Short mmCIF file of C-alpha atoms and ligand atoms in Angstrom, two decimals:
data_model
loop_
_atom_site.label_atom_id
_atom_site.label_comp_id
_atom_site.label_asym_id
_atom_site.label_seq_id
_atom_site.Cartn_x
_atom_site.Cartn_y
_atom_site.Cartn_z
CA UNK A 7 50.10 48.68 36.00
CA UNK A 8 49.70 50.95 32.82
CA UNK A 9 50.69 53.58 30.96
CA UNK A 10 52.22 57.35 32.10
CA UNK A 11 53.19 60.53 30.10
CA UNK A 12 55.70 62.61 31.87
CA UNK A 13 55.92 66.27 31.33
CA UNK A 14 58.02 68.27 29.78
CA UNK A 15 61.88 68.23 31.46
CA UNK A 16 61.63 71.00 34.42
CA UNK A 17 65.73 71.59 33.75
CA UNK A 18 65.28 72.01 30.29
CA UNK A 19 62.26 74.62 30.50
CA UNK A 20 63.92 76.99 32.83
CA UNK A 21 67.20 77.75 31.03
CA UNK A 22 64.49 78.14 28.10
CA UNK A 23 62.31 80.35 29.54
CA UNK A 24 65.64 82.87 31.04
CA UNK A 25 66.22 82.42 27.01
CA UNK A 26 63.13 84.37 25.92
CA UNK A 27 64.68 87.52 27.11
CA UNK A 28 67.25 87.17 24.66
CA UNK A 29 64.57 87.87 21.66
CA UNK A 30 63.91 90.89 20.26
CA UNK A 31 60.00 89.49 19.00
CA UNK A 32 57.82 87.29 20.66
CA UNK A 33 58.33 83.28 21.31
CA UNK A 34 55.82 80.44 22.38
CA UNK A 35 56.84 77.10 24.49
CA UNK A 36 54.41 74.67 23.95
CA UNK A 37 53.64 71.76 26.51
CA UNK A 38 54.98 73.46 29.47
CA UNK A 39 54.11 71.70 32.65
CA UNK A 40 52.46 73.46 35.73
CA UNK A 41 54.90 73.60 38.38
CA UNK A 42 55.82 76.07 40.90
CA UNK A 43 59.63 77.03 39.59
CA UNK A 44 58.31 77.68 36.49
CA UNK A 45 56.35 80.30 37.98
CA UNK A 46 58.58 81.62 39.63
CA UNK A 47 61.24 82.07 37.02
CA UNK A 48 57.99 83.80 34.77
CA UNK A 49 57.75 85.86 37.92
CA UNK A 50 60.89 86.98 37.62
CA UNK A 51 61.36 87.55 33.72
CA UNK A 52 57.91 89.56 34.12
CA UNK A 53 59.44 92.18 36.41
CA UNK A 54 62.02 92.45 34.10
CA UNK A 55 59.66 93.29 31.29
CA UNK A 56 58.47 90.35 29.74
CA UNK A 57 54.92 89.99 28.97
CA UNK A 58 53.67 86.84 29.09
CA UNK A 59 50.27 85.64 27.55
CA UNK A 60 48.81 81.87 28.85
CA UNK A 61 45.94 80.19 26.47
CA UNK A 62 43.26 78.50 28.12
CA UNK A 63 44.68 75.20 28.21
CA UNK A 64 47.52 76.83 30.12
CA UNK A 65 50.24 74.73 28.18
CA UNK A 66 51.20 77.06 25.40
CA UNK A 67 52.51 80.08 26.95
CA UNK A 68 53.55 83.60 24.47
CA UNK A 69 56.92 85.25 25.85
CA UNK A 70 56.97 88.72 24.37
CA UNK A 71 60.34 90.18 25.38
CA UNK A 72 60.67 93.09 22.70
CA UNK A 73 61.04 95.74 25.84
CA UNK A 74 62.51 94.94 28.73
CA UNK A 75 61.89 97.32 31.40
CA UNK A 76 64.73 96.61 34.42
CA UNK A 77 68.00 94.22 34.88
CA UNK A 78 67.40 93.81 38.16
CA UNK A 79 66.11 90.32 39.45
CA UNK A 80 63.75 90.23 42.49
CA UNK A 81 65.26 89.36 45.83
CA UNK A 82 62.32 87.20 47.02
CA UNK A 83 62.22 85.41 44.12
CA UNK A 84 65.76 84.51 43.14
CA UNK A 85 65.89 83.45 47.06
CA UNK A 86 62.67 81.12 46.07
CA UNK A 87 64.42 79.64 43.15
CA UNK A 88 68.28 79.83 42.65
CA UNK A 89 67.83 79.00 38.90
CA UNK A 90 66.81 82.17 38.81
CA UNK A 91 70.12 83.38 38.17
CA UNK A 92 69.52 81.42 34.58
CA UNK A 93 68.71 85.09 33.94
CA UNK A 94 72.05 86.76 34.20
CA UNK A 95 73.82 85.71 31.03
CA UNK A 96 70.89 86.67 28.99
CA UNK A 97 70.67 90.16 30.36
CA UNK A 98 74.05 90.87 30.11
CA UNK A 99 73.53 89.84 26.02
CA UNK A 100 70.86 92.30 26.09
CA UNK A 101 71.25 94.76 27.81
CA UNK A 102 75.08 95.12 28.81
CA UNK A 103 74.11 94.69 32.61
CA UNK A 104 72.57 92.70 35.52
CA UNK A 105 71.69 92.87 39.32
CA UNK A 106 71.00 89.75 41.26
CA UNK A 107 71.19 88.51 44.48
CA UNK A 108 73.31 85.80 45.66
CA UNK A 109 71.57 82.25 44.73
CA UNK A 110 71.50 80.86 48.50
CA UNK A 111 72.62 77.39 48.64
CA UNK A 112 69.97 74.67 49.30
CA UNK A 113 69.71 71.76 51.38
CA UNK A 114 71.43 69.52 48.87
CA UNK A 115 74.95 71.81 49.05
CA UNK A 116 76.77 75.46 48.77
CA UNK A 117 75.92 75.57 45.26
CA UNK A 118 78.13 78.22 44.40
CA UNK A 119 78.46 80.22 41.00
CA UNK A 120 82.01 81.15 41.27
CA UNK A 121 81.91 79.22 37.66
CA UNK A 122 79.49 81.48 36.00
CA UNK A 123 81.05 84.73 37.21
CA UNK A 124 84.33 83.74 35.87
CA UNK A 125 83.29 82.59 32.49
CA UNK A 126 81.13 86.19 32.43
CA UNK A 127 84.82 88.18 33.19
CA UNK A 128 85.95 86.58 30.46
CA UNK A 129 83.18 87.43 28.14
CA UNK A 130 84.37 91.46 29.28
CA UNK A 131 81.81 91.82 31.81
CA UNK A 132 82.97 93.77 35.27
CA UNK A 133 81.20 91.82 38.17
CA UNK A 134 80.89 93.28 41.45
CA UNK A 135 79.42 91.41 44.99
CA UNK A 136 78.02 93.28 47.72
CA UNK A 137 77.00 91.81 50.33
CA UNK A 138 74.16 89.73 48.99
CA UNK A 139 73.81 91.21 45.65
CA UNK A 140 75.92 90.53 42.15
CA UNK A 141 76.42 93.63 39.96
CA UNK A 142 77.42 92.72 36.49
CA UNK A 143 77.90 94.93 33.71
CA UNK A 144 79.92 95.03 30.36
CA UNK A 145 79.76 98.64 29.13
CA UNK A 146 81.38 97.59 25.98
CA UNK A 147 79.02 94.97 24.88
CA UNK A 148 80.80 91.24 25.40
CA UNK A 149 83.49 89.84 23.44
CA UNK A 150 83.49 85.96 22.37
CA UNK A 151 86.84 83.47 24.08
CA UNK A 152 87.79 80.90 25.23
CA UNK A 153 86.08 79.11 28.11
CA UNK A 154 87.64 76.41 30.27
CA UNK A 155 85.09 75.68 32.99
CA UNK A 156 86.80 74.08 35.65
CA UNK A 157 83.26 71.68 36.69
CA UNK A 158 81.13 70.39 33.83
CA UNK A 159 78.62 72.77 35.55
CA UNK A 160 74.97 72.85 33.47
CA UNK A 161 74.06 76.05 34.76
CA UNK A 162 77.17 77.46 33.81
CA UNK A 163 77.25 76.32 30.75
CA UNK A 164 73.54 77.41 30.06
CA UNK A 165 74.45 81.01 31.30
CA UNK A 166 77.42 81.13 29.20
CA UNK A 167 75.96 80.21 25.77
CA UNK A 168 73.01 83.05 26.34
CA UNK A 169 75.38 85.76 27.35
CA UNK A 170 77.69 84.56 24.16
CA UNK A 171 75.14 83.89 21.60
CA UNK A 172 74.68 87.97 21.62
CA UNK A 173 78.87 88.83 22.13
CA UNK A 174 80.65 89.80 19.65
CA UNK A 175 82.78 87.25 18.02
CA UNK A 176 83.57 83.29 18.52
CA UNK A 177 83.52 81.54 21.75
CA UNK A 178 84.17 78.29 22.72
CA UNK A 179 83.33 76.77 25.67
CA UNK A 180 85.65 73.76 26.73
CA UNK A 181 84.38 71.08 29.71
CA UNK A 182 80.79 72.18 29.05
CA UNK A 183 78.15 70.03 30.46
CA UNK A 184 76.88 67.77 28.19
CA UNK A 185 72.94 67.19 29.48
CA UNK A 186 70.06 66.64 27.32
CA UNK A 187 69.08 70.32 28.51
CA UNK A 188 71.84 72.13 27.26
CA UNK A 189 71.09 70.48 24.08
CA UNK A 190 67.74 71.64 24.47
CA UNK A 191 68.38 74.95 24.92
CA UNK A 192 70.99 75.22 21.78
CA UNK A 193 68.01 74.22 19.91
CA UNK A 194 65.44 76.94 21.01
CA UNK A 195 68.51 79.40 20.84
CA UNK A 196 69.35 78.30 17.39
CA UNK A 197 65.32 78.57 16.33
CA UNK A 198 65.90 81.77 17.90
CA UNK A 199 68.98 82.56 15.02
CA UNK A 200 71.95 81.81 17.17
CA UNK A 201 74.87 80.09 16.08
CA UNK A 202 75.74 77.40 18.65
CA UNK A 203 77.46 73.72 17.58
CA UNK A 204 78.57 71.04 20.06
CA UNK A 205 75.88 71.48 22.44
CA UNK A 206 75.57 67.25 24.30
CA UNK A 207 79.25 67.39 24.06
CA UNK A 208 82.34 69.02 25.90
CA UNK A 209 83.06 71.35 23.64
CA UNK A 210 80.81 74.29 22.48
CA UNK A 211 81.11 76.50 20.21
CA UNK A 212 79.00 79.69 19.57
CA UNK A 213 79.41 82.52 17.15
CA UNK A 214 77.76 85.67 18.30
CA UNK A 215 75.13 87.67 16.61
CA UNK A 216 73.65 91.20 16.94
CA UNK A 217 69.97 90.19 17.21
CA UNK A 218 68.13 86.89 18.30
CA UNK A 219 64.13 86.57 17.10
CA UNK A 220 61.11 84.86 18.67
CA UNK A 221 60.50 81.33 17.97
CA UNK A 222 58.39 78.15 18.93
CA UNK A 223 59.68 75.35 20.93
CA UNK A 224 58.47 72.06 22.41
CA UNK A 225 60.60 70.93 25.41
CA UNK A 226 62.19 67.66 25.89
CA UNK A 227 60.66 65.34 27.97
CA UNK A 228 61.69 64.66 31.87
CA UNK A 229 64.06 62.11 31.68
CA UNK A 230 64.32 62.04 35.52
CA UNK A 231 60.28 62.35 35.77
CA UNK A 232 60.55 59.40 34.08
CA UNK A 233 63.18 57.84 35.61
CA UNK A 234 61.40 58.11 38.88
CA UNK A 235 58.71 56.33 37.52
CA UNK A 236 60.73 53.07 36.09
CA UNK A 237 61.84 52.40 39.82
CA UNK A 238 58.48 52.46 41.01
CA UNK A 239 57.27 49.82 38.82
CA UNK A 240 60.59 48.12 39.68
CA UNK A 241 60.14 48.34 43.37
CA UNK A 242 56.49 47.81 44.06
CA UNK A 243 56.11 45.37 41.21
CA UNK A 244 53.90 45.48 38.28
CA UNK A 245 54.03 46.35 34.10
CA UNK A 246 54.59 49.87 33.53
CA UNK A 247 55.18 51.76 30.10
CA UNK A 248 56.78 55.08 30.29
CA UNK A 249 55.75 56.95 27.16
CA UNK A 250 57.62 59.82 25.60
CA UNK A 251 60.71 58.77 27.73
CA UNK A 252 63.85 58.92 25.53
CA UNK A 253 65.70 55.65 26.07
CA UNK A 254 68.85 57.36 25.17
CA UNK A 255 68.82 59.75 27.98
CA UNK A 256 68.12 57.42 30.27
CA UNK A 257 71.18 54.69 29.49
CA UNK A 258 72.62 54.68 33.13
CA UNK A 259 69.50 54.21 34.40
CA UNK A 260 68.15 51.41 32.29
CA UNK A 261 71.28 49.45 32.68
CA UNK A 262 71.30 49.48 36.59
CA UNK A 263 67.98 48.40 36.77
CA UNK A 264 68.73 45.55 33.71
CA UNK A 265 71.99 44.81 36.41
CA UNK A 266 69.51 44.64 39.80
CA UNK A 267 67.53 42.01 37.60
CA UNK A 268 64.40 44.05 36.47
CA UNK A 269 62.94 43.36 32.79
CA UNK A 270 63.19 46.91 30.87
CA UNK A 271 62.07 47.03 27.21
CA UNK A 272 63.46 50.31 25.53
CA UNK A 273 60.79 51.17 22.90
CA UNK A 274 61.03 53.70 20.19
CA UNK A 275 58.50 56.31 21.90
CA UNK A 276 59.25 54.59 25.76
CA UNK A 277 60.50 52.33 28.32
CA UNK A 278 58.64 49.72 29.59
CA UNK A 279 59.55 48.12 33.15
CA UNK A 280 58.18 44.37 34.11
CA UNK A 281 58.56 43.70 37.62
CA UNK A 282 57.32 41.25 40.57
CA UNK A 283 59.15 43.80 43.01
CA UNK A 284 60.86 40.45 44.28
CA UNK A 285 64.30 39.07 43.67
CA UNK A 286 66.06 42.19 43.39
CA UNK A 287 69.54 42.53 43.16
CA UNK A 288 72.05 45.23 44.88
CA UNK A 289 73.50 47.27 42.65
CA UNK A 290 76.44 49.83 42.89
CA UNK A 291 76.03 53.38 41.83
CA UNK A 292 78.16 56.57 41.19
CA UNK A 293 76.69 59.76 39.83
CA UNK A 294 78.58 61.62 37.13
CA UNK A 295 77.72 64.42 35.36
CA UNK A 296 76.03 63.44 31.87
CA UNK A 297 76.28 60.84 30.49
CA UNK A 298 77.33 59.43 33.85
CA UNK A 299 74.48 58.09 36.44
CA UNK A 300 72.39 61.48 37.08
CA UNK A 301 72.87 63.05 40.46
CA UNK A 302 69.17 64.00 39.99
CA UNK A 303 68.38 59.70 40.39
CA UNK A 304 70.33 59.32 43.38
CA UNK A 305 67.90 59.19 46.09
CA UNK A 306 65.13 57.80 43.80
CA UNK A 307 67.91 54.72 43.06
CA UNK A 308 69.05 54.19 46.28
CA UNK A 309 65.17 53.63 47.51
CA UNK A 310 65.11 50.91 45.02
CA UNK A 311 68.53 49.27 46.95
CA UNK A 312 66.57 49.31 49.79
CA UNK A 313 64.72 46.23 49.65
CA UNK A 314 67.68 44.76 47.17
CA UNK A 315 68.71 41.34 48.00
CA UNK A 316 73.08 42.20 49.43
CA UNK A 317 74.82 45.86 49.76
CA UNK A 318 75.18 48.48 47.93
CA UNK A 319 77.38 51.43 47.35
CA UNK A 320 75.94 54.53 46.62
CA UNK A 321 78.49 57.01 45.46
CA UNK A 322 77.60 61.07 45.39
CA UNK A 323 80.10 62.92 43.17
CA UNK A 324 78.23 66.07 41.95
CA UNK A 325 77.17 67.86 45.30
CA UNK A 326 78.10 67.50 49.15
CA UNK A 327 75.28 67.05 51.15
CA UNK A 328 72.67 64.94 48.98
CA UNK A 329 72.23 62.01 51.40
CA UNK A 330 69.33 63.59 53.70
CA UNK A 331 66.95 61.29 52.22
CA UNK A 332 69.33 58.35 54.00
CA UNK A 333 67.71 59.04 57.81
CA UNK A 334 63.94 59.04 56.68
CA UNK A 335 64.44 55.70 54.65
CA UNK A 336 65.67 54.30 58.14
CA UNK A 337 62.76 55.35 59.76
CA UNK A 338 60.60 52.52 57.19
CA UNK A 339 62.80 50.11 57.96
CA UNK A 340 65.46 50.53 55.58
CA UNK A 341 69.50 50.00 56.65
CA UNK A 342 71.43 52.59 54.66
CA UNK A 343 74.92 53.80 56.44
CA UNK A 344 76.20 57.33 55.53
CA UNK A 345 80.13 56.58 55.44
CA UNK A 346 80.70 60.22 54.11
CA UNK A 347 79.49 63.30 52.19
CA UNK A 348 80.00 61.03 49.10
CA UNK A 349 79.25 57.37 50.34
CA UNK A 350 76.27 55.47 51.92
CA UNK A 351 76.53 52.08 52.02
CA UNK A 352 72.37 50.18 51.54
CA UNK A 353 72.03 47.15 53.21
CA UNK A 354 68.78 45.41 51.78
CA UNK A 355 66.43 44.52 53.70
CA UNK A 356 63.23 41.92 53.30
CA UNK A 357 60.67 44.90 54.05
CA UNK A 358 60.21 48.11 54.30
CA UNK A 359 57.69 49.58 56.77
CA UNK A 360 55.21 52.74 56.68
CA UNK A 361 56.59 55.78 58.98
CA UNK A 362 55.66 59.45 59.40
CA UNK A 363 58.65 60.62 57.71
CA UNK A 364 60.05 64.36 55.94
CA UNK A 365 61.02 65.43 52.40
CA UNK A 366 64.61 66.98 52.92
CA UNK A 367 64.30 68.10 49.12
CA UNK A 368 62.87 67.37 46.16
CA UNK A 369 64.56 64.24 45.22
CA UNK A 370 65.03 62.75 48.54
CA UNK A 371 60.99 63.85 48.61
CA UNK A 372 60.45 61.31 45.80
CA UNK A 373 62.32 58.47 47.48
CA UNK A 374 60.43 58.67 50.37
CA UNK A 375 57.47 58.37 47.85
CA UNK A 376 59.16 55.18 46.13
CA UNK A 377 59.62 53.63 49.60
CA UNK A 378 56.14 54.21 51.26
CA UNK A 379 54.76 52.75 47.73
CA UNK A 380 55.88 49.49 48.88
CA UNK A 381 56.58 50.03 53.09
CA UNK A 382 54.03 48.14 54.23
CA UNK A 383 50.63 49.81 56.07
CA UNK A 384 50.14 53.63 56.01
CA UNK A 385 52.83 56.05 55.61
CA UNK A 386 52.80 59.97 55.69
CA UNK A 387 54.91 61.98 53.86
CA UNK A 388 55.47 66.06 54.98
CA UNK A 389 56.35 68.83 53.39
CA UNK A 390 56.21 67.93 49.90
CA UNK A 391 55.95 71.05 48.36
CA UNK A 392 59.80 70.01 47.74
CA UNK A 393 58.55 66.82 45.69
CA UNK A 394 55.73 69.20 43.77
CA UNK A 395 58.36 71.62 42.45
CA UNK A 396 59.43 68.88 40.14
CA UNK A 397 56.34 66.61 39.64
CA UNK A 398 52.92 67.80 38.14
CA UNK A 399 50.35 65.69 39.89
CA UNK A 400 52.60 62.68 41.06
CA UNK A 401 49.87 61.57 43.63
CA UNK A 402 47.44 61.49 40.11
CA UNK A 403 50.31 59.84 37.92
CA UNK A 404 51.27 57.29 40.64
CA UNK A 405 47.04 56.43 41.75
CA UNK A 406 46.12 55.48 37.66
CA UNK A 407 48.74 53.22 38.30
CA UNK A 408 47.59 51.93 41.20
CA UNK A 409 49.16 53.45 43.97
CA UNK A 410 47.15 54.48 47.05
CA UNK A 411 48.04 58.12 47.38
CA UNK A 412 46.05 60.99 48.93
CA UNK A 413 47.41 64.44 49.24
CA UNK A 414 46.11 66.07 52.67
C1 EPZ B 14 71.31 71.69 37.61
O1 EPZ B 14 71.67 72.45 38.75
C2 EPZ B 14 69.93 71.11 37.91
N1 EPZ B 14 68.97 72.20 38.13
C3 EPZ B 14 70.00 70.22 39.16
O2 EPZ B 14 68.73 69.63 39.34
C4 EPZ B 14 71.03 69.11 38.89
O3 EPZ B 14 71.16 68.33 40.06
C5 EPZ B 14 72.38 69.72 38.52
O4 EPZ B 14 72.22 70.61 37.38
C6 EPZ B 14 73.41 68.65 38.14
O5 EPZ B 14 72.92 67.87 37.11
C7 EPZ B 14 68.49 72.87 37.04
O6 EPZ B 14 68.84 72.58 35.91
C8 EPZ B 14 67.51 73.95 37.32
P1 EPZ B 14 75.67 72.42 38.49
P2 EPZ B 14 73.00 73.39 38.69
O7 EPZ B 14 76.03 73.85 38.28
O8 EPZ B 14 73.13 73.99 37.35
C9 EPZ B 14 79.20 72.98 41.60
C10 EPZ B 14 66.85 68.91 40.53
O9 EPZ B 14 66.71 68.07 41.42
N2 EPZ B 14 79.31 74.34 41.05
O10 EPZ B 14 75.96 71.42 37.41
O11 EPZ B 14 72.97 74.29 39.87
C11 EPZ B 14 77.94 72.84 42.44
O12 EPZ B 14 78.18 73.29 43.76
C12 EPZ B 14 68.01 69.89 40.57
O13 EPZ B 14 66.09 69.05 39.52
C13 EPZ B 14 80.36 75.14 41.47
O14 EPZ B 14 81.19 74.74 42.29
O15 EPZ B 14 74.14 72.27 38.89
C14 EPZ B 14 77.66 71.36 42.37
O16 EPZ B 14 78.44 70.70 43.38
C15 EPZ B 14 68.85 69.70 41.82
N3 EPZ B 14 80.47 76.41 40.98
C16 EPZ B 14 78.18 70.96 40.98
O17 EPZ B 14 79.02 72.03 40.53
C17 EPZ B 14 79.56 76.92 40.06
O18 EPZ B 14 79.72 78.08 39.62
C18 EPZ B 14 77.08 70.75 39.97
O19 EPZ B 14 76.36 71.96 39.87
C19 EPZ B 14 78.50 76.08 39.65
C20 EPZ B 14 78.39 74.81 40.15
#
C-alpha cells in the first residue's frame, strides 16, 4: 500500500556518464541514484582523466572532462562492469584512440560486441584484439556512413552515436535500438551541441561536429525500477502508485498485467496498480527489443505467472541464457519448465512457499524478491549484491510499502 519514487533509469545514466568525456567543459547530472555500476563506470572515466566533484546531497554530480589524461580503460573495472566499454566510442571521438579489455560475458549470455567493433571500422577506426584486450585507433580522425547494425543492439547504438557525434561528416545509423535510453542520451548529447535526429526510432541520424560542451541533464526515470514494482503490488496484493513512471515506456508491461486481470490506472506523472493478489490470470510473454516486452522484465514477469491461475509461455528472444531465475522459483513452490534457451513454460500454482534460494543475476535477483513477497513463511535470499546493482534501497522501497524485508 502507498506511494514509491523510483530513481533515475540505471541504463540511461551510464551511456550518459561514458558521454561526459566527449565535452570539452564541464557537465552536471542531476538526480543520479547511488548504485554500485555507477561507480564503477566514474571509476573508470576518472582514470581516464575526468574529475569528478559530488555535492553533499550526493545526487548532483560535476563531470569536468576538459583533459583527459589516458585511453586506456582499467582491466579490473571493465571486468566489474561490461558497460564499461560505453567508453570506447567516446574516446575514439576524442581522442582518435582506445584500449579496453574484452567485456566478459555474464551469467545472462556471451554478450558479445562484434556489433560495436564493426560499426567503429566503418567510422575509419583500425581495431585490433589481443588476447583479452581491444586496441582501437583512427589516426585520421573518424569519418561519418552508413550503419546497418545487424541486432537492434542499445549498446551499440549508444557507442556509435558518441564516436559519430565528433566524426567528420553525416552518419546514419539504420536498425538502431529504439529504447527510452538512447533517446536519453541524444538529448544530453544534443545539450551537449551534437546534432543527432531519430533517436526512439530505427533510424538515426547524426551530423558530426568538431567540439561538444558541458551541459546539465536530469535522467529519465527507471522504467524497469518501476516496472518491478507494478508486479509486486500485482502479486502480493494491495494499492500501489508508482510516481514518476512514464506510462508510455512501460506499454507492454501495463497491458500484460491489464490481460492477467490486474486494475492499472496510467496517470499523467504514474501508474497506479489495484490488486487482491487473487484471481490472476496466465499470461503469454515474448521479449523484443523496444518497444517490444523488455528483456530486462522477464524474470520479474514470469514471478508474477507463478501463482497465475493456467500456463504460460514465457518467450526469451534478446539473450541465451536468461532463465536461471526458473530453478530458484521451483525451490518456493513454483512449476516453471525450461523447454529451451528461449522457452519456459509456468504452470500456476495456488501458493508459493518461502525457500533459502540464490540471485543468478540481477533480474532473476528481483524475482526471487517478487516471489518470497508473497511465498508464504520466511524466505532468504543470497547474494544480492546482483539485485543492488540495479535497485537503490529496494529492501527500504519495498518495507514503506509494507513488505517485511531485512537485509543481513
Ligand atoms: C543493455 O545491454 C542493458 N544494459 C541490458 O540491461 C539490457 O538487457 C539490454 O540492453 C537489452 O535491452 C545497459 O544498458 C547497461 P544489447 P546491452 O547490446 O547493450 C547481442 C539490466 O538488467 N549483441 O542490446 O549489452 C547480445 O549478445 C541489463 O539492466 C551481439 O550479438 O544489450 C544480446 O543477445 C541486463 N553483438 C543482444 O544483442 C553485439 O555487438 C542484446 O544486447 C552486441 C550485442
Amino acid at each position: 500500500e502507498g506511494r514509491v519514487r523510483v530513481s533515475s533509469a540505471k541504463n540511461a545514466v551510464l551511456p550518459i556518464i561514458a558521454g561526459t568525456l566527449l565535452a570539452s567543459t564541464p557537465s552536471k547530472l542531476l538526480e543520479i541514484p547511488n548504485l554500485e555500476d555507477v561507480g564503477t563506470i566514474c571509476q573508470v572515466i576518472e582514470s581516464l582523466g575526468v574529475k569528478i566533484t559530488r555535492n553533499k546531497a550526493d545526487d548532483e554530480i560535476i563531470f569536468d572532462a576538459s583533459t583527459l589524461t589516458a585511453t586506456e580503460a582499467p582491466y579490473e573495472l571493465v571486468r566489474k562492469m561490461r558497460a564499461s566499454f560505453l567508453v570506447m566510442g567516446p574516446l575514439l571521438a576524442r581522442k582518435g584512440e582506445a584500449k579496453i579489455s574484452m567485456p566478459g560475458g555474464c551469467a545472462i549470455g556471451a554478450r558479445p560486441i562484434d556489433l560495436h567493433l564493426k560499426a567503429f571500422e566503418a567510422l575509419g577506426a583500425k581495431i585490433e584484439i589481443t588476447e583479452d584486450y581491444v586496441y582501437a585507433h583512427a589516426p585520421e580522425g573518424l569519418k561519418g556512413t552508413q550503419i546497418y547494425l545487424d541486432f537492434p543492439s542499445v549498446g551499440a547504438t549508444e557507442n556509435v552515436i558518441m564516436a559519430a557525434s565528433m566524426a567528420e561528416g553525416k552518419t546514419v545509423i539504420e536498425n538502431a535500438a529504439e529504447e527510452p535510453e538512447i533517446v536519453d542520451l541524444a538529448t544530453f548529447l544534443n545539450a551537449m551541441g551534437a546534432n543527432i535526429r531519430g533517436a526512439g526510432t530505427n533510424v538515426i541520424r547524426i551530423e558530426g561536429v568538431p567540439q561538444l560542451h558541458g551541459a546539465i541533464h536530469t535522467v529519465i526515470p527507471d522504467r524497469i525500477e518501476a516496472g518491478t514494482y507494478l508486479i509486486a503490488a500485482a502479486m502480493a496484493g494491495g494499492d500501489v502508485f508508482v510516481e514518476n513512471a512514464l506510462p508510455e515506456h512501460l506499454k507492454p508491461v501495463v497491458a500484460k498485467l491489464k490481460e492477467a486481470g490486474v486494475t492499472v490506472e496510467e496517470e499523467i506523472d504514474g501508474i497506479r496498480v489495484i490488486s487482491t493478489g487473487k484471481g490472476i490470470k496466465a499470461v503469454d510473454i515474448k521479449t523484443l527489443p523496444y518497444p517490444g516486452f523488455p528483456t530486462d522484465m522477464q524474470a520479474q514477469f514470469m514471478a508474477f505467472t507463478t501463482i497465475a491461475e493456467g500456463t504460460s509461455t514465457v518467450t526469451e528472444t534478446v539473450f541465451e541464457n536468461r532463465f536461471m531465475h526458473c530453478k530458484e522459483l521451483n525451490k518456493m513452490g513454483a512449476d516453471t519448465q525450461v523447454i529451451s534457451n528461449h522457452i519456459c513454460k509456468v504452470n500456476g500454482v495456488e501458493k508459493l512457499h518461502a525457500a533459502k534460494t540464490t540471485c543468478p543475476d540481477l533480474r532473476g535477483g528481483a524475482a526471487l524478491i517478487l516471489a518470497a513477497l508473497v511465498g508464504e513463511g520466511q524466505s532468504e535470499i543470497n547474494n544480492i549484491y546482483h539485485v543492488e546493482r540495479g535497485y537503490e534501497n529496494i529492501e527500504g522501497v519495498l518495507n514503506n510499502l509494507g513488505a517485511d524485508m531485512t537485509k543481513i
